[in-house]
């Protein structure tokens, strides 16, 4: 017996030794039929996901095997790595179809941007899924957000985005059907629409419009399913009779007519069946929420605060004093125009009107100087190292931090820039002086001069203080509450992300706190002890986020007489914006009436950060891989972020599934999808240009015809004729069009909805302007002897010199320029 056991141990040891030798030799890399094994493909995807260059992965595997005393049977090529990565993307799509087929409900989210001149769309889906880790409870479902893909598109229209979801449903059904029996789950066509209960997007019109379009599509699928269920209870002959009775065949029978007729019949029966459902079931089938990103709500409220704060100077404080505007911060061209033009000149006035001023402009200038998005521009590390030393000497804190990224679109970047500036105003002026004096020719550039001047301007400092205080009081706490992603323990999130449908109390608290600080602005912010009143001033009763900033603000406020007015006006602007964005959560709204179970059923993240982040990753990927397509990035991102590796180990390890995925990968790799898209995009843009040219040609022809008609028009120059009762609206309209088109009078307003009396007044005003322009332009002196009208004293005659439509008057027999009406004396005659 002992000998038998010893023999078994020896046999097991030999088997283990052989397994170790096989692993070291690299034979495990090759599976059946010479293809790389499932484990080898996992390893290759892991190496590629860690940043290894596809062309170097084969070399890495060879060197690792050699280090353990083995060798790799054959080197993995770059093309093979690309195909294995594509297989990961296909497995992620298989996983998505499987999870949708099992889910009770789902919500979608998306976002669009332009990348190198081509529109791109990122999409996510949120639904309840189990954990695929070994030993996990298969019946324990939690809400997860999965990457669908990133894809290039022709445009950002609602139709294009909606068609992409239709195509997604078709792709999932065709991809999953051949292996549904192996996995044990069936994905039916339109399952994506069947269980869709919500959509998250930003507040752009196309995002909200796409949500309503998806809701209509889901409602159609639900009613058609009910109608098909009713039809399935009937005999085939009864169904045919109902089809022919409801919609008789056309005279010329066409293929597909019966399917269309059956569709309409099922929709009709489904609508009746839907009305007969129990109220609870009907409400569940009707649930669909179109959400707006909470981060964009905060960002738009920040913008409203800054705009209202800047507009406060136009309001002033009645009977007390008039607020002084912040100093002008013009660009170099406008500054040159202002300095060279005569005081009050038209060019200087236009340059001043086009120039900007205030705290937002100052933060943008310093962002361009200290943290420009082009790393070759600006101060960059020089700024970071300088203020690292300044903060250590001033506060004893060793903090190395870049200036907030105002050069790119980032949440709260301008408010964070104001928070940074307000506590180090003197130090930033000293830094700009140092940057000036270290040059070979010590002088400020225009942008440096603007920043240096703005940091010393009281009105601009008032705006900076207001922006920094608003961030700490409202914007920062609100954004943190909305973007709460739950606590993590050992890298695992123990709480789910905030549900969008549970944001109502947060938004109510924001509005109530805004009311509180608006009506108590003076005792809260304009009296001593501000640094100790954080729990009374900050949203949710938090303490001040930056104690150095609030101490600096407390010292600055007494020297800023317009602070309270500016700050309160900004708060009022933010308050109106929050009112507009939170109508969806008001009492009696659909969200307010939802039960706790319905809120969980329609769960969606409170913000759209997933899509924003994915588009940012795509932009970075495209910068490092200029020739790669969005699909290549999407394959890697969906496999890595959707936990597809664990899913594949549980469901996709069979030879049949792996062979199917590998076969489909090679088929897709050879179809030239990216090249076809580029050709289709060029054809689309060419067609778009052709249609645009045709429309422009039609418009130009109509304008030429209109101009020819106006040129031949008998112009009314006498106000008495204009005011006659027999003058019709059509005649007045033609006369105003003449002034607008021929004379190019920009002051003629839109008059399509004016009555006759209003048209007469507008025409009289146009004649006054015409006479004044002719008087002051001295056209007659510019064209001596060119026309009999040139020597005429009448200003109307002077204008007629260069007006082709009045030439027929000059050639008419018996015409005398002196007989033209003159309403008032000219300057020459006085």
C-alpha positions in Angstrom: 0.0 0.0 0.0 2.8 2.3 1.0 4.6 1.5 -2.3 1.4 2.3 -4.2 1.1 5.7 -2.6 4.8 6.4 -3.2 4.3 5.5 -6.8 1.3 7.9 -7.1 3.3 10.7 -5.5 6.2 10.1 -7.9 3.8 10.1 -10.8 2.2 13.4 -9.6 5.6 15.0 -9.0 6.6 14.0 -12.6 3.4 15.5 -13.9 4.0 18.7 -12.0 7.6 18.9 -13.2 6.5 18.3 -16.8 3.9 21.1 -16.4 6.6 23.5 -15.1 8.8 22.6 -18.0 6.0 23.1 -20.5 5.3 26.5 -19.0 8.9 27.5 -19.0 9.3 26.3 -22.6 6.4 28.5 -23.7 4.3 25.7 -25.2 1.3 26.9 -23.2 1.1 29.8 -25.6 0.0 27.6 -28.4 -3.5 26.0 -28.2 -5.2 23.6 -30.6 -4.8 24.0 -34.3 -1.8 26.2 -33.7 -3.8 29.2 -32.5 -2.7 31.1 -29.4 -4.3 29.8 -26.3 -7.0 31.7 -24.3 -4.5 32.3 -21.5 -1.9 33.7 -24.0 -4.4 36.0 -25.5 -5.4 37.3 -22.0 -1.7 38.0 -21.3 -1.2 39.8 -24.6 -4.3 42.0 -24.0 -3.0 42.7 -20.5 0.4 43.8 -21.8 -1.1 46.0 -24.5 -3.5 47.5 -21.9 -0.5 48.4 -19.7 1.0 50.4 -22.5 3.4 48.0 -24.2 3.8 48.8 -27.9 2.1 46.1 -30.0 5.3 45.6 -32.1 7.3 44.9 -28.9 5.0 42.5 -27.1 6.4 39.5 -29.0 10.0 40.5 -28.0 8.9 40.9 -24.3 7.4 37.4 -24.3 10.6 36.0 -25.7 12.7 37.7 -23.1 10.5 36.6 -20.2 10.5 33.0 -21.4 14.3 33.1 -21.8 14.7 34.5 -18.3 12.9 31.4 -17.0 15.0 29.0 -19.1 12.4 28.4 -21.9 11.6 29.8 -25.3 8.5 30.9 -27.2 7.6 28.7 -30.2 6.9 31.7 -32.4 7.1 35.4 -32.1 3.8 37.3 -31.7 3.5 39.8 -34.5 2.1 43.3 -34.4 -0.8 42.3 -36.6 -1.7 39.5 -34.2 -1.7 41.8 -31.2 -4.1 44.1 -33.1 -6.4 41.2 -33.8 -6.3 39.9 -30.2 -7.2 43.4 -29.1 -10.1 43.4 -31.5 -11.2 40.1 -30.1 -11.4 41.8 -26.7 -13.7 44.4 -28.1 -16.0 41.7 -29.6 -16.1 39.8 -26.3 -17.1 43.1 -24.6 -20.0 43.4 -27.0 -21.0 39.8 -26.3 -20.9 40.6 -22.6 -23.0 43.7 -23.2 -25.6 41.6 -25.2 -25.7 39.0 -22.4 -26.2 41.5 -19.6 -28.9 43.4 -21.5 -30.8 40.1 -22.1 -30.7 39.4 -18.4 -31.5 42.9 -17.2 -34.9 44.3 -16.1 -34.1 47.8 -17.1 -31.3 50.0 -18.3 -30.3 53.6 -18.9 -28.0 55.0 -21.6 -25.8 58.1 -21.7 -23.7 59.7 -24.4 -21.7 62.7 -25.4 -20.3 64.1 -28.6 -17.3 66.1 -29.5 -15.1 66.9 -32.6 -11.7 65.3 -32.8 -9.4 66.5 -35.5 -12.3 67.8 -37.5 -14.4 64.6 -37.3 -17.4 64.3 -34.9 -17.0 61.5 -32.4 -19.5 60.0 -29.9 -18.9 58.2 -26.7 -21.7 55.9 -25.2 -22.3 54.1 -21.9 -25.0 51.9 -20.6 -26.0 51.5 -16.9 -27.8 48.3 -15.7 -27.8 45.7 -12.9 -25.1 43.0 -13.4 -23.7 40.2 -11.2 -20.0 39.9 -10.3 -18.0 37.4 -12.4 -15.2 36.9 -9.9 -14.7 33.4 -8.6 -16.7 32.6 -5.5 -19.0 35.6 -6.0 -22.8 35.2 -5.5 -24.3 34.9 -9.0 -27.6 36.3 -7.8 -26.2 39.5 -6.2 -26.8 42.2 -8.8 -25.4 45.8 -8.5 -25.7 48.7 -10.9 -22.7 49.1 -13.1 -21.9 51.5 -16.0 -20.5 49.8 -19.0 -18.7 51.3 -22.0 -20.5 50.7 -25.3 -18.1 52.3 -27.7 -16.6 55.4 -29.1 -17.4 55.9 -32.8 -16.8 58.4 -35.5 -19.9 60.0 -37.1 -20.9 62.2 -40.0 -22.5 64.8 -37.7 -24.0 65.4 -34.3 -27.6 65.6 -35.3 -30.3 63.8 -33.4 -31.0 61.5 -36.4 -27.4 60.4 -36.7 -27.2 59.7 -32.9 -30.5 57.8 -33.0 -29.4 55.7 -36.0 -26.3 54.7 -34.1 -28.4 53.2 -31.3 -30.5 51.4 -33.9 -27.3 50.0 -35.4 -26.1 49.0 -32.0 -29.2 46.9 -31.4 -28.8 45.2 -34.8 -25.1 44.5 -34.2 -25.7 43.0 -30.7 -28.4 40.7 -32.1 -26.4 39.5 -35.0 -23.2 39.0 -32.9 -24.9 37.1 -30.1 -27.2 34.9 -32.0 -24.7 32.2 -33.2 -23.4 31.6 -29.6 -26.6 32.2 -27.6 -27.0 28.4 -27.0 -23.5 28.1 -25.7 -23.9 30.8 -23.2 -27.5 29.9 -22.4 -29.0 33.4 -22.9 -31.1 34.7 -25.8 -30.8 38.3 -27.0 -33.9 39.2 -29.1 -34.0 42.0 -31.6 -35.0 45.4 -30.0 -34.1 44.1 -26.4 -32.1 47.4 -26.1 -35.3 49.4 -26.6 -37.5 47.0 -24.8 -36.0 47.6 -21.3 -34.7 51.2 -21.7 -36.0 53.4 -19.0 -33.9 56.5 -19.2 -31.2 58.6 -20.8 -28.5 60.9 -19.4 -26.9 63.7 -21.4 -25.8 67.2 -21.0 -28.3 70.1 -21.4 -27.7 70.7 -25.1 -30.8 70.5 -27.3 -29.6 67.5 -29.3 -29.0 65.5 -26.1 -32.5 66.2 -24.7 -34.1 65.7 -28.1 -32.4 62.4 -28.5 -33.8 61.3 -25.1 -37.4 62.0 -26.2 -36.8 60.2 -29.5 -35.6 57.1 -27.5 -38.6 57.3 -25.3 -40.9 57.3 -28.4 -39.0 54.3 -29.8 -39.3 52.4 -26.5 -43.1 53.1 -26.4 -43.5 51.8 -29.9 -41.6 48.5 -29.0 -43.7 48.0 -25.9 -47.0 48.5 -27.8 -46.0 46.3 -30.7 -45.0 43.5 -28.2 -48.4 43.7 -26.7 -50.0 43.6 -30.1 -48.0 40.6 -31.2 -49.0 38.8 -28.0 -52.7 39.5 -29.0 -52.1 38.2 -32.5 -50.4 35.1 -31.2 -53.6 34.0 -29.6 -55.4 34.1 -32.9 -55.5 31.6 -35.8 -53.4 32.4 -38.9 -56.6 32.8 -41.0 -58.1 35.2 -38.5 -55.0 37.3 -38.6 -55.1 37.4 -42.4 -58.7 38.4 -42.4 -58.0 41.2 -39.9 -55.1 42.4 -42.0 -57.1 42.5 -45.3 -60.1 44.0 -43.5 -58.1 46.8 -42.0 -55.8 47.5 -44.9 -56.8 45.9 -48.2 -53.9 45.0 -50.6 -52.9 47.6 -53.2 -53.8 47.2 -56.8 -50.1 46.4 -57.6 -49.1 44.0 -55.0 -45.6 44.6 -53.7 -43.3 42.4 -51.7 -43.4 43.3 -48.0 -46.9 44.7 -47.9 -48.1 42.0 -45.5 -45.3 42.7 -43.0 -46.2 46.4 -43.1 -49.9 45.7 -42.6 -49.2 43.3 -39.8 -47.0 45.9 -38.1 -49.8 48.5 -38.2 -52.3 45.9 -37.0 -50.0 44.9 -34.1 -49.6 48.6 -33.1 -53.3 49.1 -33.2 -54.0 46.1 -31.0 -51.0 46.9 -28.8 -52.3 50.4 -28.1 -55.7 49.0 -27.0 -54.0 46.3 -24.9 -51.8 48.9 -23.2 -54.8 50.9 -22.2 -56.2 47.8 -20.6 -53.2 47.1 -18.4 -53.4 47.6 -14.7 -52.4 51.1 -13.5 -49.2 49.9 -11.8 -48.0 47.9 -14.8 -48.9 50.7 -17.2 -46.9 53.2 -15.1 -43.9 50.8 -15.1 -44.1 50.5 -18.9 -44.4 54.3 -19.3 -41.4 55.2 -17.0 -38.7 57.0 -18.9 -36.5 59.7 -17.5 -34.4 62.1 -19.6 -31.8 63.4 -17.2 -29.4 66.4 -17.4 -25.8 66.1 -16.2 -25.4 67.5 -12.6 -21.9 68.7 -13.4 -23.2 70.8 -16.3 -25.9 72.2 -14.0 -23.2 73.4 -11.6 -21.0 74.7 -14.5 -23.9 76.6 -16.1 -24.8 78.1 -12.7 -21.1 79.2 -12.3 -21.3 80.9 -15.7 -24.6 82.6 -14.7 -22.9 83.8 -11.5 -20.0 85.3 -13.4 -22.2 86.9 -16.1 -24.6 88.5 -13.5 -21.6 89.7 -11.5 -20.1 91.4 -14.5 -23.5 92.9 -15.3 -23.8 94.4 -11.8 -21.8 97.4 -12.8 -24.5 98.5 -15.2 -27.1 98.5 -12.4 -25.2 100.5 -9.9 -26.5 101.3 -6.4 -29.1 104.0 -6.7 -28.7 107.1 -4.5 -25.4 105.9 -3.0 -22.6 105.7 -5.6 -21.9 104.4 -9.0 -19.6 101.4 -9.3 -16.3 101.9 -11.2 -15.9 99.4 -14.0 -12.9 97.0 -13.9 -9.9 98.1 -16.0 -9.9 97.2 -19.6 -7.8 94.2 -20.6 -7.6 94.5 -24.5 -5.5 92.3 -26.8 -2.5 93.8 -28.5 -4.3 94.9 -31.7 -7.1 96.6 -29.7 -4.7 98.3 -27.4 -2.8 99.7 -30.4 -6.0 101.0 -31.9 -7.1 102.6 -28.7 -3.8 104.3 -28.3 -3.4 105.6 -31.8 -6.9 106.6 -32.6 -8.2 110.1 -31.7 -10.1 110.2 -28.4 -13.6 109.1 -29.0 -12.9 108.0 -32.5 -15.0 105.3 -34.1 -12.2 102.8 -34.2 -11.3 103.3 -30.6 -14.9 103.0 -29.5 -15.2 99.7 -31.4 -12.0 98.4 -30.0 -13.1 99.2 -26.4 -16.5 97.6 -27.1 -14.8 94.4 -28.3 -12.3 94.2 -25.4 -13.0 92.3 -22.2 -12.5 93.1 -18.6 -13.0 91.7 -15.1 -12.1 88.7 -13.0 -12.9 86.0 -15.6 -10.7 87.6 -18.2 -7.9 88.0 -15.7 -8.0 84.3 -14.7 -7.9 83.3 -18.4 -4.9 85.5 -19.0 -3.0 84.0 -16.1 -4.0 80.5 -17.1 -2.6 81.1 -20.6 0.6 82.4 -19.0 1.1 79.9 -16.2 -0.4 76.7 -17.5 -0.9 77.0 -21.3 -2.3 73.9 -23.0 0.7 74.1 -25.4 3.6 73.2 -23.1 6.1 75.3 -25.1 4.2 78.5 -24.2 4.1 80.3 -21.0 5.9 79.8 -17.7 4.9 76.2 -16.9 7.3 74.7 -14.4 8.9 78.1 -13.7 5.6 79.1 -12.2 5.1 75.9 -10.3 8.5 75.9 -8.7 8.3 79.6 -7.8 5.0 79.2 -5.9 6.1 76.0 -4.3 8.9 78.0 -2.6 6.5 80.9 -1.9 3.9 78.7 -0.2 6.6 77.0 1.9 8.0 80.3 3.1 4.6 81.8 3.8 2.7 78.9 5.2 5.2 76.1 5.8 3.4 73.9 3.2 5.4 72.0 0.6 2.8 72.0 -2.2 3.7 71.8 -5.9 0.7 72.4 -7.9 0.0 73.7 -11.4 -2.2 76.8 -12.1 -5.8 75.7 -12.8 -6.3 74.7 -16.4 -8.3 77.6 -17.8 -6.8 76.9 -21.3 -9.1 73.9 -21.6 -12.7 73.3 -20.8 -12.6 72.1 -17.2 -15.3 72.2 -14.5 -14.8 75.2 -12.2 -11.3 76.0 -13.6 -11.9 79.8 -13.5 -13.3 79.7 -10.0 -10.3 77.7 -8.8 -8.0 80.2 -10.6 -9.7 83.0 -8.6 -9.3 80.9 -5.4 -5.6 80.6 -6.2 -5.1 84.3 -7.0 -7.0 85.8 -4.1 -4.6 84.4 -1.5 -1.4 85.4 -3.4 -2.2 88.6 -5.2 1.0 90.4 -4.2 3.1 87.3 -4.9 1.7 87.0 -8.4 2.6 90.6 -9.1 6.1 89.9 -7.8 6.2 86.8 -10.0 5.3 88.9 -13.1 7.9 91.4 -12.2 10.5 88.6 -12.0 9.4 87.2 -15.3 9.8 90.7 -16.8 13.2 91.5 -15.3 14.8 88.2 -16.3 14.4 89.1 -20.0 17.2 90.5 -22.0 15.0 93.5 -22.7 13.0 94.0 -19.5 9.5 94.8 -20.5 6.0 93.3 -20.2 4.3 91.7 -23.1 0.7 92.8 -23.7 -0.8 89.8 -21.8 1.7 90.2 -18.9 0.9 93.9 -18.7 -2.9 93.1 -18.6 -2.4 90.5 -15.9 -0.1 92.9 -13.9 -2.6 95.8 -14.2 -5.6 93.6 -13.4 -4.1 92.3 -10.2 -3.9 95.9 -8.9 -7.3 97.0 -10.0 -9.9 97.3 -7.2 -12.9 96.4 -9.3 -11.1 93.4 -10.8 -10.1 92.2 -7.4 -13.7 92.6 -6.3 -14.7 90.1 -9.0 -11.9 87.7 -8.1 -12.9 87.8 -4.4 -16.6 87.2 -5.4 -15.7 84.2 -7.6 -13.4 82.6 -5.0 -16.1 83.1 -2.3 -18.8 81.7 -4.5 -16.7 78.6 -5.2 -16.2 77.9 -1.5 -19.8 78.7 -0.5 -21.8 77.1 -3.3 -20.1 75.7 -6.3 -17.4 73.5 -4.7 -19.7 71.7 -2.1 -22.5 71.2 -4.7 -20.1 69.6 -7.2 -18.7 67.3 -4.6 -22.1 66.2 -3.5 -23.2 65.5 -7.1 -20.0 63.7 -8.2 -20.0 61.5 -5.1 -18.8 58.1 -6.2 -19.1 56.3 -2.9 -16.3 55.2 -0.5 -13.6 52.8 -1.6 -12.1 50.1 0.7 -8.9 48.4 -0.7 -9.8 49.7 -4.2 -13.4 48.4 -4.1 -16.3 50.8 -4.0 -18.5 50.0 -1.1 -21.3 52.3 -2.0 -22.9 53.0 -5.4 -22.6 56.3 -7.2 -25.2 58.9 -6.5 -28.4 58.2 -8.4 -29.6 61.1 -10.5 -33.2 60.5 -9.3 -32.0 61.1 -5.7 -30.5 64.6 -6.5 -33.7 66.5 -5.7 -32.8 67.1 -2.0 -29.3 68.3 -3.0 -30.7 70.8 -5.5 -33.4 72.0 -3.0 -30.6 72.6 -0.4 -28.6 74.6 -3.0 -31.5 76.9 -3.7 -32.5 77.3 -0.1 -28.8 78.1 0.8 -28.6 80.6 -2.0 -31.7 82.4 -0.6 -30.2 82.4 2.8 -26.9 84.0 1.8 -28.6 86.5 -0.6 -30.8 87.9 2.2 -28.0 87.7 4.8 -25.0 88.8 2.7 -24.0 91.7 5.0 -23.9 90.0 8.4 -22.4 86.8 6.9 -19.7 88.3 4.6 -19.2 92.0 5.3 -18.5 91.9 9.1 -15.5 90.7 11.0 -15.0 87.1 11.9 -15.7 85.7 8.4 -13.0 83.0 8.8 -14.8 81.6 11.8 -18.3 81.4 10.2 -17.7 78.6 7.7 -20.5 76.4 9.0 -23.0 79.2 8.6 -21.8 80.3 5.2 -20.9 77.1 3.3 -23.4 74.8 1.7 -24.3 71.7 3.8 -22.7 73.3 6.9 -19.2 72.4 5.8 -16.1 74.4 6.9 -14.1 76.6 4.6 -12.3 74.6 1.9 -9.2 76.9 1.9 -8.4 78.7 5.1 -5.6 80.8 3.5 -8.0 82.0 0.9 -10.8 83.0 3.4 -8.3 84.8 5.5 -7.1 86.8 2.5 -10.7 87.5 1.5 -11.5 88.8 5.0 -8.7 91.3 4.8 -9.6 92.4 1.3 -13.4 92.9 1.7 -13.2 96.2 3.7 -11.2 97.8 0.8 -13.7 96.8 -1.8 -16.8 99.0 -1.5 -18.7 97.4 -4.3 -18.2 93.8 -3.1 -21.6 93.2 -1.5 -23.5 94.5 -4.5 -21.4 92.6 -7.0 -21.5 89.3 -5.0 -25.3 89.5 -4.4 -26.0 90.2 -8.1 -23.9 87.1 -9.0 -25.8 85.0 -6.5 -29.1 86.2 -8.0 -28.0 85.1 -11.5 -26.9 81.7 -10.2 -30.3 81.4 -8.3 -32.3 81.9 -11.5 -30.1 79.4 -13.3 -30.7 76.7 -10.6 -34.4 77.4 -10.8 -34.4 76.7 -14.5 -32.4 73.5 -14.2 -34.3 72.0 -11.3 -37.9 72.2 -12.7 -37.6 68.4 -13.3 -37.3 67.9 -9.5 -40.1 70.3 -8.4 -43.0 69.2 -6.3 -45.6 67.2 -8.4 -43.1 66.4 -11.2 -42.6 62.9 -12.5 -39.4 62.4 -10.5 -41.0 63.7 -7.4 -43.8 61.2 -7.7 -41.6 58.2 -8.1 -41.4 55.6 -5.4 -38.1 54.3 -3.9 -38.3 51.1 -6.0 -38.9 53.1 -9.2 -35.9 55.3 -8.5 -33.7 52.2 -8.2 -35.3 50.6 -11.2 -34.5 53.8 -13.3 -31.1 54.3 -11.8 -28.6 56.5 -13.7 -25.5 58.3 -12.6 -26.0 61.9 -11.5 -23.4 63.2 -13.9 -22.1 62.5 -17.4 -18.5 62.2 -16.4 -18.1 58.7 -17.9 -18.6 59.9 -21.4 -16.6 63.1 -20.8 -13.7 61.0 -19.5 -13.9 58.5 -22.4 -13.7 61.3 -25.0 -10.7 62.8 -23.1 -9.0 59.3 -23.2 -9.8 59.1 -26.9 -8.3 62.5 -27.5 -5.1 61.5 -25.7 -5.0 58.1 -27.5 -5.4 59.8 -30.9 -2.5 62.2 -30.0 -0.2 59.3 -29.3 -1.5 57.1 -32.1 -2.4 59.4 -35.0 -3.3 56.7 -37.5 -5.4 54.5 -35.1 -9.2 54.6 -35.5 -11.8 55.2 -32.8 -12.7 51.5 -33.0 -9.2 50.5 -31.9 -9.4 52.6 -28.9 -13.0 51.4 -28.2 -11.9 47.8 -28.2 -9.3 48.3 -25.6 -11.4 50.6 -23.4 -14.5 48.5 -23.3 -12.5 45.3 -22.5 -10.5 47.0 -19.7 -13.4 48.9 -18.1 -16.3 46.4 -18.4 -14.6 43.6 -16.4 -14.7 41.6 -19.7 -11.8 39.4 -18.7 -13.7 37.9 -15.7 -16.8 37.5 -17.9 -14.8 35.7 -20.6 -13.3 33.3 -18.1 -16.8 32.3 -17.0 -18.7 32.2 -20.3 -16.4 32.4 -23.3 -13.6 29.8 -22.8 -15.2 27.0 -24.9 -13.5 26.2 -28.2 -16.7 26.9 -30.2 -17.0 30.4 -28.8 -13.3 31.2 -29.2 -13.3 30.0 -32.8 -16.3 32.1 -33.6 -14.8 35.2 -32.1 -11.5 34.6 -33.9 -13.2 34.0 -37.2 -15.4 37.1 -36.8 -12.3 39.2 -35.9 -10.4 38.2 -39.0 -13.5 38.9 -41.1 -13.9 42.4 -39.6 -10.2 43.1 -39.8 -10.3 42.4 -43.6 -13.4 44.3 -44.4 -11.7 47.7 -44.4 -14.3 49.3 -42.2 -12.2 52.4 -41.4 -11.3 53.0 -45.0 -15.0 52.7 -46.0 -16.0 55.2 -43.4 -13.4 57.7 -44.5 -14.7 57.4 -48.1 -18.3 57.7 -47.0 -17.5 60.7 -44.9 -15.8 62.5 -47.8 -18.8 61.6 -50.0 -21.1 63.0 -47.4 -19.2 66.2 -47.1 -19.1 66.6 -50.9 -22.8 66.1 -51.1 -23.3 68.6 -48.3 -21.2 71.1 -50.1 -23.1 70.5 -53.4 -26.5 71.1 -51.6 -25.1 74.2 -49.9 -23.9 75.6 -53.3 -27.2 74.9 -54.9 -29.1 76.7 -52.1 -26.6 79.6 -52.3 -27.1 79.9 -56.0 -30.9 79.9 -55.6 -30.6 82.5 -52.8 -28.2 84.7 -54.9 -30.5 84.5 -57.9 -33.5 85.6 -55.7 -31.4 88.4 -54.3 -30.4 89.6 -57.8 -33.9 89.5 -58.9 -35.0 91.4 -55.9 -32.3 94.0 -56.4 -33.2 94.5 -60.1 -36.8 95.1 -59.0 -35.7 97.6 -56.4 -33.4 99.3 -58.9 -36.3 100.0 -61.2 -38.5 101.2 -58.3 -39.9 104.8 -58.3 -38.4 106.0 -55.0 -40.6 108.1 -52.7 -38.6 111.2 -51.6 -41.4 113.2 -50.2 -42.8 112.5 -46.8 -46.2 113.9 -47.7 -46.5 111.2 -50.3 -45.4 108.6 -47.8 -48.1 109.7 -45.4 -51.0 109.7 -47.9 -53.9 107.3 -47.3 -53.6 105.8 -50.8 -50.1 104.6 -50.1 -50.4 100.8 -49.5 -48.5 98.5 -47.3 -46.9 96.8 -50.3 -45.6 100.1 -51.6 -44.2 101.0 -48.2 -42.6 97.6 -47.9 -40.9 98.0 -51.3 -39.6 101.5 -50.3 -38.1 100.2 -47.0 -36.5 97.3 -48.9 -35.0 99.8 -51.2 -33.4 101.7 -48.3 -32.3 98.4 -46.7 -30.8 96.8 -49.9 -29.8 99.6 -52.2 -28.8 102.2 -49.7 -27.6 99.5 -47.2 -29.2 101.3 -44.4 -28.4 99.1 -41.4 -30.8 101.0 -39.1 -33.9 99.8 -40.9 -35.4 97.2 -38.5 -37.3 94.1 -39.3 -40.8 95.2 -40.4 -42.7 92.1 -41.6 -45.1 92.4 -38.6 -45.6 96.2 -38.7 -48.9 97.8 -39.6 -49.3 100.6 -42.1 -48.7 103.5 -39.6 -45.5 101.9 -38.3 -44.2 101.3 -41.8 -44.9 105.0 -42.6 -42.9 106.1 -39.6 -40.0 103.8 -40.4 -39.9 105.1 -44.0 -39.9 108.7 -42.8 -37.0 107.9 -40.5 -35.1 106.3 -43.3 -35.6 109.4 -45.5 -34.2 111.6 -42.6 -31.1 109.4 -42.4 -30.7 109.5 -46.1 -30.8 113.3 -46.2 -28.4 113.6 -43.2 -25.9 111.2 -44.8 -26.0 113.0 -48.1 -25.5 116.3 -46.3 -22.4 115.2 -44.4 -20.8 113.0 -47.0 -20.2 115.9 -49.6 -20.7 113.4 -52.4 -21.2 116.2 -54.9 -17.6 117.5 -54.3 -16.2 114.0 -54.9 -17.8 113.8 -58.4 -17.5 117.3 -60.0 -19.1 117.5 -63.5 -20.0 113.8 -63.6 -23.7 114.5 -63.5 -26.1 117.4 -63.6 -27.0 116.6 -60.0 -23.4 117.2 -58.9 -23.8 121.0 -58.7 -27.2 120.9 -57.2 -27.5 122.3 -53.7 -30.0 119.7 -52.6 -28.6 116.9 -50.3 -31.1 114.5 -51.9 -29.6 115.3 -55.3 -26.1 114.7 -53.9 -27.1 111.2 -52.9 -28.7 110.6 -56.3 -25.3 111.1 -57.9 -24.1 107.7 -56.8 -27.5 106.0 -56.5 -28.3 104.1 -59.8 -31.9 103.8 -58.9 -32.2 107.7 -59.0 -30.5 108.2 -62.3 -33.8 108.0 -64.2 -35.0 111.0 -62.2 -32.0 113.1 -63.4 -32.7 112.2 -67.0 -36.5 112.8 -66.8 -37.6 115.9 -68.8 -38.3 118.9 -66.6 -36.4 117.6 -63.6 -35.0 120.2 -61.3 -33.0 119.2 -58.2 -34.2 122.4 -56.4 -37.7 121.1 -56.4 -36.8 118.1 -54.2 -38.1 118.5 -50.7 -35.6 119.7 -48.0 -36.8 119.1 -44.5 -34.2 121.2 -42.7 -31.2 123.4 -43.4 -27.8 121.9 -43.9 -24.7 123.0 -42.0 -23.4 124.8 -45.0 -26.6 126.9 -45.3 -26.6 128.0 -41.6 
